[in-house]
Amino acid sequence: MSGALLDLHPREWPAWMVEQGGKPFQGRIAARWVFRRGAVAWQQMTDLPAELRQTLAQREPLCRAAVEAVSESEDGAAQLLLRHPDGAPAEAVVMPGPQGPAARPSTPAGRP
């Protein structure tokens, strides 16, 4: 199985995790963290072994963009200003939902 992890369907995460040296159930745990809890970093997944989290962070970062600013509203939504590795800015909105937070990319920062 090749390709970026976030390009894979969550059902494919157990097999991907095995390729990384983990166990299938750890792939299911990671998928839940990302798609239901909104995790953006392996270190947030405290029910995965620390050594595995460190290895995964080096091999396949979940978020390649750096968060430069966060603006939170009273309803629990947050607007993020991101900076991609090539220096390009972008914005995203994270909204609370009944099954966990949902993220939506916005327009590139500074563009209509």
PDB file of N, CA and C in Angstrom:
ATOM      1  N   MET A   1       0.856  -1.170   0.000  1.00  0.00           N
ATOM      2  CA  MET A   1       0.000   0.000   0.000  1.00  0.00           C
ATOM      3  C   MET A   1       0.899   1.228   0.000  1.00  0.00           C
ATOM      4  N   SER A   2       0.670   2.107  -0.939  1.00  0.00           N
ATOM      5  CA  SER A   2       1.498   3.299  -0.992  1.00  0.00           C
ATOM      6  C   SER A   2       0.600   4.530  -1.008  1.00  0.00           C
ATOM      7  N   GLY A   3       1.220   5.678  -0.923  1.00  0.00           N
ATOM      8  CA  GLY A   3       0.473   6.925  -0.927  1.00  0.00           C
ATOM      9  C   GLY A   3       0.424   7.526   0.463  1.00  0.00           C
ATOM     10  N   ALA A   4       0.026   8.766   0.489  1.00  0.00           N
ATOM     11  CA  ALA A   4      -0.075   9.484   1.755  1.00  0.00           C
ATOM     12  C   ALA A   4      -1.224   8.920   2.582  1.00  0.00           C
ATOM     13  N   LEU A   5      -1.016   8.840   3.860  1.00  0.00           N
ATOM     14  CA  LEU A   5      -2.015   8.261   4.761  1.00  0.00           C
ATOM     15  C   LEU A   5      -3.365   8.956   4.632  1.00  0.00           C
ATOM     16  N   LEU A   6      -3.374  10.265   4.602  1.00  0.00           N
ATOM     17  CA  LEU A   6      -4.645  10.979   4.563  1.00  0.00           C
ATOM     18  C   LEU A   6      -5.364  10.838   3.223  1.00  0.00           C
ATOM     19  N   ASP A   7      -4.703  10.253   2.224  1.00  0.00           N
ATOM     20  CA  ASP A   7      -5.361   9.945   0.961  1.00  0.00           C
ATOM     21  C   ASP A   7      -6.065   8.591   1.014  1.00  0.00           C
ATOM     22  N   LEU A   8      -5.813   7.818   2.052  1.00  0.00           N
ATOM     23  CA  LEU A   8      -6.403   6.478   2.189  1.00  0.00           C
ATOM     24  C   LEU A   8      -7.741   6.548   2.905  1.00  0.00           C
ATOM     25  N   HIS A   9      -8.615   5.622   2.570  1.00  0.00           N
ATOM     26  CA  HIS A   9      -9.886   5.478   3.288  1.00  0.00           C
ATOM     27  C   HIS A   9      -9.565   4.945   4.684  1.00  0.00           C
ATOM     28  N   PRO A  10     -10.305   5.364   5.705  1.00  0.00           N
ATOM     29  CA  PRO A  10     -10.038   4.867   7.059  1.00  0.00           C
ATOM     30  C   PRO A  10     -10.000   3.346   7.181  1.00  0.00           C
ATOM     31  N   ARG A  11     -10.734   2.633   6.326  1.00  0.00           N
ATOM     32  CA  ARG A  11     -10.690   1.159   6.359  1.00  0.00           C
ATOM     33  C   ARG A  11      -9.318   0.629   5.968  1.00  0.00           C
ATOM     34  N   GLU A  12      -8.526   1.448   5.264  1.00  0.00           N
ATOM     35  CA  GLU A  12      -7.202   1.025   4.829  1.00  0.00           C
ATOM     36  C   GLU A  12      -6.118   1.321   5.872  1.00  0.00           C
ATOM     37  N   TRP A  13      -6.470   2.076   6.908  1.00  0.00           N
ATOM     38  CA  TRP A  13      -5.478   2.456   7.915  1.00  0.00           C
ATOM     39  C   TRP A  13      -4.889   1.272   8.671  1.00  0.00           C
ATOM     40  N   PRO A  14      -5.655   0.218   9.007  1.00  0.00           N
ATOM     41  CA  PRO A  14      -5.028  -0.920   9.695  1.00  0.00           C
ATOM     42  C   PRO A  14      -3.888  -1.545   8.892  1.00  0.00           C
ATOM     43  N   ALA A  15      -4.084  -1.739   7.584  1.00  0.00           N
ATOM     44  CA  ALA A  15      -3.022  -2.317   6.758  1.00  0.00           C
ATOM     45  C   ALA A  15      -1.830  -1.366   6.670  1.00  0.00           C
ATOM     46  N   TRP A  16      -2.103  -0.068   6.552  1.00  0.00           N
ATOM     47  CA  TRP A  16      -1.018   0.919   6.508  1.00  0.00           C
ATOM     48  C   TRP A  16      -0.212   0.877   7.807  1.00  0.00           C
ATOM     49  N   MET A  17      -0.916   0.771   8.922  1.00  0.00           N
ATOM     50  CA  MET A  17      -0.243   0.754  10.226  1.00  0.00           C
ATOM     51  C   MET A  17       0.674  -0.456  10.347  1.00  0.00           C
ATOM     52  N   VAL A  18       0.259  -1.603   9.833  1.00  0.00           N
ATOM     53  CA  VAL A  18       1.099  -2.801   9.850  1.00  0.00           C
ATOM     54  C   VAL A  18       2.388  -2.536   9.066  1.00  0.00           C
ATOM     55  N   GLU A  19       2.270  -1.869   7.920  1.00  0.00           N
ATOM     56  CA  GLU A  19       3.456  -1.528   7.127  1.00  0.00           C
ATOM     57  C   GLU A  19       4.425  -0.625   7.893  1.00  0.00           C
ATOM     58  N   GLN A  20       3.891   0.142   8.838  1.00  0.00           N
ATOM     59  CA  GLN A  20       4.724   1.055   9.622  1.00  0.00           C
ATOM     60  C   GLN A  20       5.283   0.403  10.888  1.00  0.00           C
ATOM     61  N   GLY A  21       4.940  -0.855  11.094  1.00  0.00           N
ATOM     62  CA  GLY A  21       5.435  -1.562  12.267  1.00  0.00           C
ATOM     63  C   GLY A  21       4.446  -1.653  13.412  1.00  0.00           C
ATOM     64  N   GLY A  22       3.243  -1.170  13.186  1.00  0.00           N
ATOM     65  CA  GLY A  22       2.213  -1.234  14.218  1.00  0.00           C
ATOM     66  C   GLY A  22       1.312  -2.445  14.021  1.00  0.00           C
ATOM     67  N   LYS A  23       0.219  -2.445  14.745  1.00  0.00           N
ATOM     68  CA  LYS A  23      -0.759  -3.527  14.673  1.00  0.00           C
ATOM     69  C   LYS A  23      -2.046  -2.996  14.031  1.00  0.00           C
ATOM     70  N   PRO A  24      -2.830  -3.871  13.406  1.00  0.00           N
ATOM     71  CA  PRO A  24      -4.052  -3.401  12.740  1.00  0.00           C
ATOM     72  C   PRO A  24      -4.972  -2.587  13.657  1.00  0.00           C
ATOM     73  N   PHE A  25      -5.156  -3.018  14.898  1.00  0.00           N
ATOM     74  CA  PHE A  25      -6.064  -2.286  15.787  1.00  0.00           C
ATOM     75  C   PHE A  25      -5.551  -0.872  16.047  1.00  0.00           C
ATOM     76  N   GLN A  26      -4.230  -0.666  15.959  1.00  0.00           N
ATOM     77  CA  GLN A  26      -3.687   0.675  16.156  1.00  0.00           C
ATOM     78  C   GLN A  26      -4.031   1.574  14.973  1.00  0.00           C
ATOM     79  N   GLY A  27      -4.169   0.998  13.796  1.00  0.00           N
ATOM     80  CA  GLY A  27      -4.630   1.767  12.638  1.00  0.00           C
ATOM     81  C   GLY A  27      -6.066   2.221  12.817  1.00  0.00           C
ATOM     82  N   ARG A  28      -6.902   1.363  13.385  1.00  0.00           N
ATOM     83  CA  ARG A  28      -8.292   1.737  13.649  1.00  0.00           C
ATOM     84  C   ARG A  28      -8.354   2.834  14.706  1.00  0.00           C
ATOM     85  N   ILE A  29      -7.516   2.730  15.738  1.00  0.00           N
ATOM     86  CA  ILE A  29      -7.458   3.758  16.781  1.00  0.00           C
ATOM     87  C   ILE A  29      -7.049   5.101  16.168  1.00  0.00           C
ATOM     88  N   ALA A  30      -6.010   5.088  15.337  1.00  0.00           N
ATOM     89  CA  ALA A  30      -5.527   6.328  14.717  1.00  0.00           C
ATOM     90  C   ALA A  30      -6.608   6.951  13.835  1.00  0.00           C
ATOM     91  N   ALA A  31      -7.314   6.138  13.075  1.00  0.00           N
ATOM     92  CA  ALA A  31      -8.381   6.667  12.219  1.00  0.00           C
ATOM     93  C   ALA A  31      -9.470   7.327  13.055  1.00  0.00           C
ATOM     94  N   ARG A  32      -9.832   6.719  14.176  1.00  0.00           N
ATOM     95  CA  ARG A  32     -10.832   7.334  15.058  1.00  0.00           C
ATOM     96  C   ARG A  32     -10.340   8.678  15.584  1.00  0.00           C
ATOM     97  N   TRP A  33      -9.069   8.729  15.974  1.00  0.00           N
ATOM     98  CA  TRP A  33      -8.505   9.991  16.475  1.00  0.00           C
ATOM     99  C   TRP A  33      -8.604  11.083  15.413  1.00  0.00           C
ATOM    100  N   VAL A  34      -8.278  10.770  14.195  1.00  0.00           N
ATOM    101  CA  VAL A  34      -8.265  11.786  13.141  1.00  0.00           C
ATOM    102  C   VAL A  34      -9.675  12.161  12.702  1.00  0.00           C
ATOM    103  N   PHE A  35     -10.502  11.174  12.407  1.00  0.00           N
ATOM    104  CA  PHE A  35     -11.790  11.452  11.785  1.00  0.00           C
ATOM    105  C   PHE A  35     -12.920  11.718  12.773  1.00  0.00           C
ATOM    106  N   ARG A  36     -12.792  11.306  14.002  1.00  0.00           N
ATOM    107  CA  ARG A  36     -13.850  11.576  14.987  1.00  0.00           C
ATOM    108  C   ARG A  36     -13.443  12.619  16.017  1.00  0.00           C
ATOM    109  N   ARG A  37     -12.164  12.667  16.352  1.00  0.00           N
ATOM    110  CA  ARG A  37     -11.711  13.596  17.389  1.00  0.00           C
ATOM    111  C   ARG A  37     -10.961  14.795  16.826  1.00  0.00           C
ATOM    112  N   GLY A  38     -10.617  14.757  15.556  1.00  0.00           N
ATOM    113  CA  GLY A  38      -9.951  15.885  14.934  1.00  0.00           C
ATOM    114  C   GLY A  38      -8.474  16.019  15.246  1.00  0.00           C
ATOM    115  N   ALA A  39      -7.812  14.925  15.585  1.00  0.00           N
ATOM    116  CA  ALA A  39      -6.375  14.978  15.891  1.00  0.00           C
ATOM    117  C   ALA A  39      -5.591  15.441  14.668  1.00  0.00           C
ATOM    118  N   VAL A  40      -4.579  16.273  14.912  1.00  0.00           N
ATOM    119  CA  VAL A  40      -3.723  16.762  13.828  1.00  0.00           C
ATOM    120  C   VAL A  40      -2.271  16.365  14.030  1.00  0.00           C
ATOM    121  N   ALA A  41      -2.000  15.642  15.120  1.00  0.00           N
ATOM    122  CA  ALA A  41      -0.631  15.205  15.409  1.00  0.00           C
ATOM    123  C   ALA A  41      -0.677  13.840  16.095  1.00  0.00           C
ATOM    124  N   TRP A  42       0.312  13.013  15.786  1.00  0.00           N
ATOM    125  CA  TRP A  42       0.392  11.678  16.390  1.00  0.00           C
ATOM    126  C   TRP A  42       0.507  11.760  17.904  1.00  0.00           C
ATOM    127  N   GLN A  43       1.153  12.782  18.414  1.00  0.00           N
ATOM    128  CA  GLN A  43       1.359  12.881  19.863  1.00  0.00           C
ATOM    129  C   GLN A  43       0.052  13.025  20.627  1.00  0.00           C
ATOM    130  N   GLN A  44      -1.006  13.443  19.970  1.00  0.00           N
ATOM    131  CA  GLN A  44      -2.308  13.541  20.622  1.00  0.00           C
ATOM    132  C   GLN A  44      -2.904  12.164  20.929  1.00  0.00           C
ATOM    133  N   MET A  45      -2.460  11.153  20.237  1.00  0.00           N
ATOM    134  CA  MET A  45      -3.055   9.809  20.345  1.00  0.00           C
ATOM    135  C   MET A  45      -2.417   9.045  21.490  1.00  0.00           C
ATOM    136  N   THR A  46      -2.775   9.418  22.685  1.00  0.00           N
ATOM    137  CA  THR A  46      -2.126   8.900  23.885  1.00  0.00           C
ATOM    138  C   THR A  46      -2.381   7.421  24.141  1.00  0.00           C
ATOM    139  N   ASP A  47      -3.319   6.813  23.417  1.00  0.00           N
ATOM    140  CA  ASP A  47      -3.525   5.377  23.581  1.00  0.00           C
ATOM    141  C   ASP A  47      -2.714   4.556  22.584  1.00  0.00           C
ATOM    142  N   LEU A  48      -1.829   5.210  21.820  1.00  0.00           N
ATOM    143  CA  LEU A  48      -0.830   4.511  21.013  1.00  0.00           C
ATOM    144  C   LEU A  48       0.506   4.598  21.746  1.00  0.00           C
ATOM    145  N   PRO A  49       1.365   3.582  21.623  1.00  0.00           N
ATOM    146  CA  PRO A  49       2.657   3.620  22.304  1.00  0.00           C
ATOM    147  C   PRO A  49       3.484   4.847  21.878  1.00  0.00           C
ATOM    148  N   ALA A  50       4.170   5.442  22.837  1.00  0.00           N
ATOM    149  CA  ALA A  50       4.958   6.657  22.579  1.00  0.00           C
ATOM    150  C   ALA A  50       5.985   6.441  21.474  1.00  0.00           C
ATOM    151  N   GLU A  51       6.637   5.292  21.454  1.00  0.00           N
ATOM    152  CA  GLU A  51       7.649   5.019  20.428  1.00  0.00           C
ATOM    153  C   GLU A  51       7.019   4.969  19.037  1.00  0.00           C
ATOM    154  N   LEU A  52       5.844   4.373  18.931  1.00  0.00           N
ATOM    155  CA  LEU A  52       5.144   4.315  17.654  1.00  0.00           C
ATOM    156  C   LEU A  52       4.732   5.715  17.219  1.00  0.00           C
ATOM    157  N   ARG A  53       4.214   6.519  18.141  1.00  0.00           N
ATOM    158  CA  ARG A  53       3.820   7.890  17.805  1.00  0.00           C
ATOM    159  C   ARG A  53       5.006   8.693  17.280  1.00  0.00           C
ATOM    160  N   GLN A  54       6.160   8.517  17.903  1.00  0.00           N
ATOM    161  CA  GLN A  54       7.356   9.239  17.475  1.00  0.00           C
ATOM    162  C   GLN A  54       7.787   8.791  16.077  1.00  0.00           C
ATOM    163  N   THR A  55       7.768   7.493  15.834  1.00  0.00           N
ATOM    164  CA  THR A  55       8.132   6.957  14.516  1.00  0.00           C
ATOM    165  C   THR A  55       7.178   7.477  13.446  1.00  0.00           C
ATOM    166  N   LEU A  56       5.884   7.439  13.730  1.00  0.00           N
ATOM    167  CA  LEU A  56       4.895   7.894  12.757  1.00  0.00           C
ATOM    168  C   LEU A  56       5.026   9.393  12.484  1.00  0.00           C
ATOM    169  N   ALA A  57       5.315  10.172  13.512  1.00  0.00           N
ATOM    170  CA  ALA A  57       5.480  11.622  13.332  1.00  0.00           C
ATOM    171  C   ALA A  57       6.643  11.933  12.394  1.00  0.00           C
ATOM    172  N   GLN A  58       7.689  11.125  12.456  1.00  0.00           N
ATOM    173  CA  GLN A  58       8.841  11.332  11.575  1.00  0.00           C
ATOM    174  C   GLN A  58       8.558  10.862  10.155  1.00  0.00           C
ATOM    175  N   ARG A  59       7.843   9.736  10.024  1.00  0.00           N
ATOM    176  CA  ARG A  59       7.595   9.150   8.693  1.00  0.00           C
ATOM    177  C   ARG A  59       6.443   9.810   7.947  1.00  0.00           C
ATOM    178  N   GLU A  60       5.375  10.109   8.656  1.00  0.00           N
ATOM    179  CA  GLU A  60       4.138  10.573   8.016  1.00  0.00           C
ATOM    180  C   GLU A  60       3.425  11.589   8.908  1.00  0.00           C
ATOM    181  N   PRO A  61       3.906  12.833   8.933  1.00  0.00           N
ATOM    182  CA  PRO A  61       3.218  13.847   9.743  1.00  0.00           C
ATOM    183  C   PRO A  61       1.763  13.986   9.299  1.00  0.00           C
ATOM    184  N   LEU A  62       0.866  14.136  10.237  1.00  0.00           N
ATOM    185  CA  LEU A  62      -0.544  14.293   9.889  1.00  0.00           C
ATOM    186  C   LEU A  62      -0.834  15.683   9.330  1.00  0.00           C
ATOM    187  N   CYS A  63      -0.124  16.654   9.812  1.00  0.00           N
ATOM    188  CA  CYS A  63      -0.328  18.026   9.366  1.00  0.00           C
ATOM    189  C   CYS A  63       1.020  18.602   8.966  1.00  0.00           C
ATOM    190  N   ARG A  64       1.160  18.904   7.699  1.00  0.00           N
ATOM    191  CA  ARG A  64       2.425  19.465   7.222  1.00  0.00           C
ATOM    192  C   ARG A  64       2.448  20.981   7.329  1.00  0.00           C
ATOM    193  N   ALA A  65       1.301  21.586   7.473  1.00  0.00           N
ATOM    194  CA  ALA A  65       1.211  23.036   7.602  1.00  0.00           C
ATOM    195  C   ALA A  65       1.362  23.425   9.074  1.00  0.00           C
ATOM    196  N   ALA A  66       2.020  24.533   9.307  1.00  0.00           N
ATOM    197  CA  ALA A  66       2.162  25.058  10.673  1.00  0.00           C
ATOM    198  C   ALA A  66       0.975  25.967  10.983  1.00  0.00           C
ATOM    199  N   VAL A  67       0.455  25.852  12.188  1.00  0.00           N
ATOM    200  CA  VAL A  67      -0.630  26.723  12.622  1.00  0.00           C
ATOM    201  C   VAL A  67      -0.008  28.015  13.145  1.00  0.00           C
ATOM    202  N   GLU A  68      -0.314  29.123  12.474  1.00  0.00           N
ATOM    203  CA  GLU A  68       0.254  30.409  12.872  1.00  0.00           C
ATOM    204  C   GLU A  68      -0.650  31.177  13.822  1.00  0.00           C
ATOM    205  N   ALA A  69      -1.958  31.017  13.669  1.00  0.00           N
ATOM    206  CA  ALA A  69      -2.895  31.738  14.538  1.00  0.00           C
ATOM    207  C   ALA A  69      -4.201  30.965  14.608  1.00  0.00           C
ATOM    208  N   VAL A  70      -4.863  31.100  15.755  1.00  0.00           N
ATOM    209  CA  VAL A  70      -6.167  30.473  15.969  1.00  0.00           C
ATOM    210  C   VAL A  70      -7.096  31.529  16.540  1.00  0.00           C
ATOM    211  N   SER A  71      -8.274  31.646  15.954  1.00  0.00           N
ATOM    212  CA  SER A  71      -9.295  32.555  16.452  1.00  0.00           C
ATOM    213  C   SER A  71     -10.524  31.719  16.778  1.00  0.00           C
ATOM    214  N   GLU A  72     -10.872  31.658  18.063  1.00  0.00           N
ATOM    215  CA  GLU A  72     -11.994  30.819  18.491  1.00  0.00           C
ATOM    216  C   GLU A  72     -13.227  31.664  18.749  1.00  0.00           C
ATOM    217  N   SER A  73     -14.397  31.104  18.438  1.00  0.00           N
ATOM    218  CA  SER A  73     -15.654  31.800  18.692  1.00  0.00           C
ATOM    219  C   SER A  73     -16.374  31.146  19.866  1.00  0.00           C
ATOM    220  N   GLU A  74     -17.407  31.815  20.347  1.00  0.00           N
ATOM    221  CA  GLU A  74     -18.147  31.317  21.511  1.00  0.00           C
ATOM    222  C   GLU A  74     -18.866  30.006  21.233  1.00  0.00           C
ATOM    223  N   ASP A  75     -19.211  29.739  19.974  1.00  0.00           N
ATOM    224  CA  ASP A  75     -19.947  28.516  19.653  1.00  0.00           C
ATOM    225  C   ASP A  75     -19.040  27.302  19.474  1.00  0.00           C
ATOM    226  N   GLY A  76     -17.728  27.466  19.687  1.00  0.00           N
ATOM    227  CA  GLY A  76     -16.795  26.358  19.600  1.00  0.00           C
ATOM    228  C   GLY A  76     -16.088  26.236  18.267  1.00  0.00           C
ATOM    229  N   ALA A  77     -16.472  27.049  17.291  1.00  0.00           N
ATOM    230  CA  ALA A  77     -15.791  27.034  16.001  1.00  0.00           C
ATOM    231  C   ALA A  77     -14.442  27.739  16.139  1.00  0.00           C
ATOM    232  N   ALA A  78     -13.513  27.395  15.265  1.00  0.00           N
ATOM    233  CA  ALA A  78     -12.200  28.033  15.287  1.00  0.00           C
ATOM    234  C   ALA A  78     -11.746  28.279  13.852  1.00  0.00           C
ATOM    235  N   GLN A  79     -11.154  29.441  13.635  1.00  0.00           N
ATOM    236  CA  GLN A  79     -10.557  29.756  12.343  1.00  0.00           C
ATOM    237  C   GLN A  79      -9.047  29.665  12.510  1.00  0.00           C
ATOM    238  N   LEU A  80      -8.404  28.926  11.607  1.00  0.00           N
ATOM    239  CA  LEU A  80      -6.966  28.711  11.682  1.00  0.00           C
ATOM    240  C   LEU A  80      -6.270  29.414  10.528  1.00  0.00           C
ATOM    241  N   LEU A  81      -5.152  30.054  10.817  1.00  0.00           N
ATOM    242  CA  LEU A  81      -4.265  30.556   9.781  1.00  0.00           C
ATOM    243  C   LEU A  81      -3.106  29.586   9.713  1.00  0.00           C
ATOM    244  N   LEU A  82      -2.921  28.977   8.547  1.00  0.00           N
ATOM    245  CA  LEU A  82      -1.905  27.948   8.354  1.00  0.00           C
ATOM    246  C   LEU A  82      -0.806  28.455   7.433  1.00  0.00           C
ATOM    247  N   ARG A  83       0.388  27.889   7.579  1.00  0.00           N
ATOM    248  CA  ARG A  83       1.496  28.189   6.675  1.00  0.00           C
ATOM    249  C   ARG A  83       2.040  26.856   6.172  1.00  0.00           C
ATOM    250  N   HIS A  84       1.961  26.645   4.860  1.00  0.00           N
ATOM    251  CA  HIS A  84       2.458  25.406   4.258  1.00  0.00           C
ATOM    252  C   HIS A  84       3.977  25.426   4.164  1.00  0.00           C
ATOM    253  N   PRO A  85       4.607  24.259   4.014  1.00  0.00           N
ATOM    254  CA  PRO A  85       6.071  24.204   3.942  1.00  0.00           C
ATOM    255  C   PRO A  85       6.682  25.092   2.859  1.00  0.00           C
ATOM    256  N   ASP A  86       5.929  25.335   1.774  1.00  0.00           N
ATOM    257  CA  ASP A  86       6.459  26.201   0.711  1.00  0.00           C
ATOM    258  C   ASP A  86       6.249  27.683   1.010  1.00  0.00           C
ATOM    259  N   GLY A  87       5.682  27.987   2.185  1.00  0.00           N
ATOM    260  CA  GLY A  87       5.473  29.373   2.592  1.00  0.00           C
ATOM    261  C   GLY A  87       4.094  29.908   2.274  1.00  0.00           C
ATOM    262  N   ALA A  88       3.303  29.190   1.515  1.00  0.00           N
ATOM    263  CA  ALA A  88       1.970  29.654   1.143  1.00  0.00           C
ATOM    264  C   ALA A  88       1.035  29.625   2.347  1.00  0.00           C
ATOM    265  N   PRO A  89       0.283  30.707   2.570  1.00  0.00           N
ATOM    266  CA  PRO A  89      -0.685  30.731   3.674  1.00  0.00           C
ATOM    267  C   PRO A  89      -2.017  30.116   3.235  1.00  0.00           C
ATOM    268  N   ALA A  90      -2.783  29.664   4.185  1.00  0.00           N
ATOM    269  CA  ALA A  90      -4.128  29.149   3.936  1.00  0.00           C
ATOM    270  C   ALA A  90      -4.932  29.310   5.216  1.00  0.00           C
ATOM    271  N   GLU A  91      -6.234  29.296   5.060  1.00  0.00           N
ATOM    272  CA  GLU A  91      -7.120  29.362   6.212  1.00  0.00           C
ATOM    273  C   GLU A  91      -8.007  28.125   6.233  1.00  0.00           C
ATOM    274  N   ALA A  92      -8.402  27.731   7.416  1.00  0.00           N
ATOM    275  CA  ALA A  92      -9.336  26.620   7.580  1.00  0.00           C
ATOM    276  C   ALA A  92     -10.265  26.950   8.735  1.00  0.00           C
ATOM    277  N   VAL A  93     -11.447  26.390   8.680  1.00  0.00           N
ATOM    278  CA  VAL A  93     -12.423  26.563   9.747  1.00  0.00           C
ATOM    279  C   VAL A  93     -12.701  25.188  10.340  1.00  0.00           C
ATOM    280  N   VAL A  94     -12.669  25.088  11.656  1.00  0.00           N
ATOM    281  CA  VAL A  94     -12.992  23.852  12.357  1.00  0.00           C
ATOM    282  C   VAL A  94     -14.275  24.116  13.135  1.00  0.00           C
ATOM    283  N   MET A  95     -15.293  23.284  12.862  1.00  0.00           N
ATOM    284  CA  MET A  95     -16.595  23.476  13.490  1.00  0.00           C
ATOM    285  C   MET A  95     -16.964  22.265  14.330  1.00  0.00           C
ATOM    286  N   PRO A  96     -17.544  22.509  15.507  1.00  0.00           N
ATOM    287  CA  PRO A  96     -17.976  21.376  16.326  1.00  0.00           C
ATOM    288  C   PRO A  96     -19.162  20.684  15.661  1.00  0.00           C
ATOM    289  N   GLY A  97     -19.278  19.389  15.898  1.00  0.00           N
ATOM    290  CA  GLY A  97     -20.391  18.637  15.343  1.00  0.00           C
ATOM    291  C   GLY A  97     -20.757  17.487  16.251  1.00  0.00           C
ATOM    292  N   PRO A  98     -21.877  16.843  16.004  1.00  0.00           N
ATOM    293  CA  PRO A  98     -22.335  15.754  16.867  1.00  0.00           C
ATOM    294  C   PRO A  98     -21.408  14.534  16.859  1.00  0.00           C
ATOM    295  N   GLN A  99     -20.627  14.359  15.795  1.00  0.00           N
ATOM    296  CA  GLN A  99     -19.711  13.226  15.730  1.00  0.00           C
ATOM    297  C   GLN A  99     -18.257  13.672  15.840  1.00  0.00           C
ATOM    298  N   GLY A 100     -18.038  14.857  16.369  1.00  0.00           N
ATOM    299  CA  GLY A 100     -16.686  15.384  16.515  1.00  0.00           C
ATOM    300  C   GLY A 100     -16.481  16.583  15.618  1.00  0.00           C
ATOM    301  N   PRO A 101     -15.330  17.211  15.726  1.00  0.00           N
ATOM    302  CA  PRO A 101     -15.081  18.412  14.942  1.00  0.00           C
ATOM    303  C   PRO A 101     -14.945  18.106  13.453  1.00  0.00           C
ATOM    304  N   ALA A 102     -15.356  19.066  12.644  1.00  0.00           N
ATOM    305  CA  ALA A 102     -15.219  18.948  11.196  1.00  0.00           C
ATOM    306  C   ALA A 102     -14.410  20.138  10.700  1.00  0.00           C
ATOM    307  N   ALA A 103     -13.425  19.875   9.864  1.00  0.00           N
ATOM    308  CA  ALA A 103     -12.582  20.938   9.325  1.00  0.00           C
ATOM    309  C   ALA A 103     -12.970  21.210   7.880  1.00  0.00           C
ATOM    310  N   ARG A 104     -12.898  22.464   7.499  1.00  0.00           N
ATOM    311  CA  ARG A 104     -13.196  22.864   6.134  1.00  0.00           C
ATOM    312  C   ARG A 104     -12.157  23.874   5.696  1.00  0.00           C
ATOM    313  N   PRO A 105     -11.458  23.590   4.586  1.00  0.00           N
ATOM    314  CA  PRO A 105     -10.515  24.586   4.093  1.00  0.00           C
ATOM    315  C   PRO A 105     -11.267  25.814   3.616  1.00  0.00           C
ATOM    316  N   SER A 106     -10.656  26.937   3.783  1.00  0.00           N
ATOM    317  CA  SER A 106     -11.233  28.184   3.340  1.00  0.00           C
ATOM    318  C   SER A 106     -10.397  28.667   2.152  1.00  0.00           C
ATOM    319  N   THR A 107     -10.575  29.901   1.759  1.00  0.00           N
ATOM    320  CA  THR A 107      -9.759  30.423   0.662  1.00  0.00           C
ATOM    321  C   THR A 107      -8.341  30.629   1.151  1.00  0.00           C
ATOM    322  N   PRO A 108      -7.350  30.620   0.237  1.00  0.00           N
ATOM    323  CA  PRO A 108      -5.986  30.951   0.660  1.00  0.00           C
ATOM    324  C   PRO A 108      -5.987  32.320   1.341  1.00  0.00           C
ATOM    325  N   ALA A 109      -5.229  32.469   2.389  1.00  0.00           N
ATOM    326  CA  ALA A 109      -5.210  33.704   3.164  1.00  0.00           C
ATOM    327  C   ALA A 109      -4.883  34.883   2.261  1.00  0.00           C
ATOM    328  N   GLY A 110      -5.649  35.947   2.440  1.00  0.00           N
ATOM    329  CA  GLY A 110      -5.398  37.161   1.691  1.00  0.00           C
ATOM    330  C   GLY A 110      -6.008  37.170   0.303  1.00  0.00           C
ATOM    331  N   ARG A 111      -6.754  36.107  -0.055  1.00  0.00           N
ATOM    332  CA  ARG A 111      -7.392  36.058  -1.378  1.00  0.00           C
ATOM    333  C   ARG A 111      -8.896  36.018  -1.208  1.00  0.00           C
ATOM    334  N   PRO A 112      -9.633  36.615  -2.143  1.00  0.00           N
ATOM    335  CA  PRO A 112     -11.113  36.592  -2.053  1.00  0.00           C
ATOM    336  C   PRO A 112     -11.676  35.216  -2.332  1.00  0.00           C
TER     337      PRO A 112
END
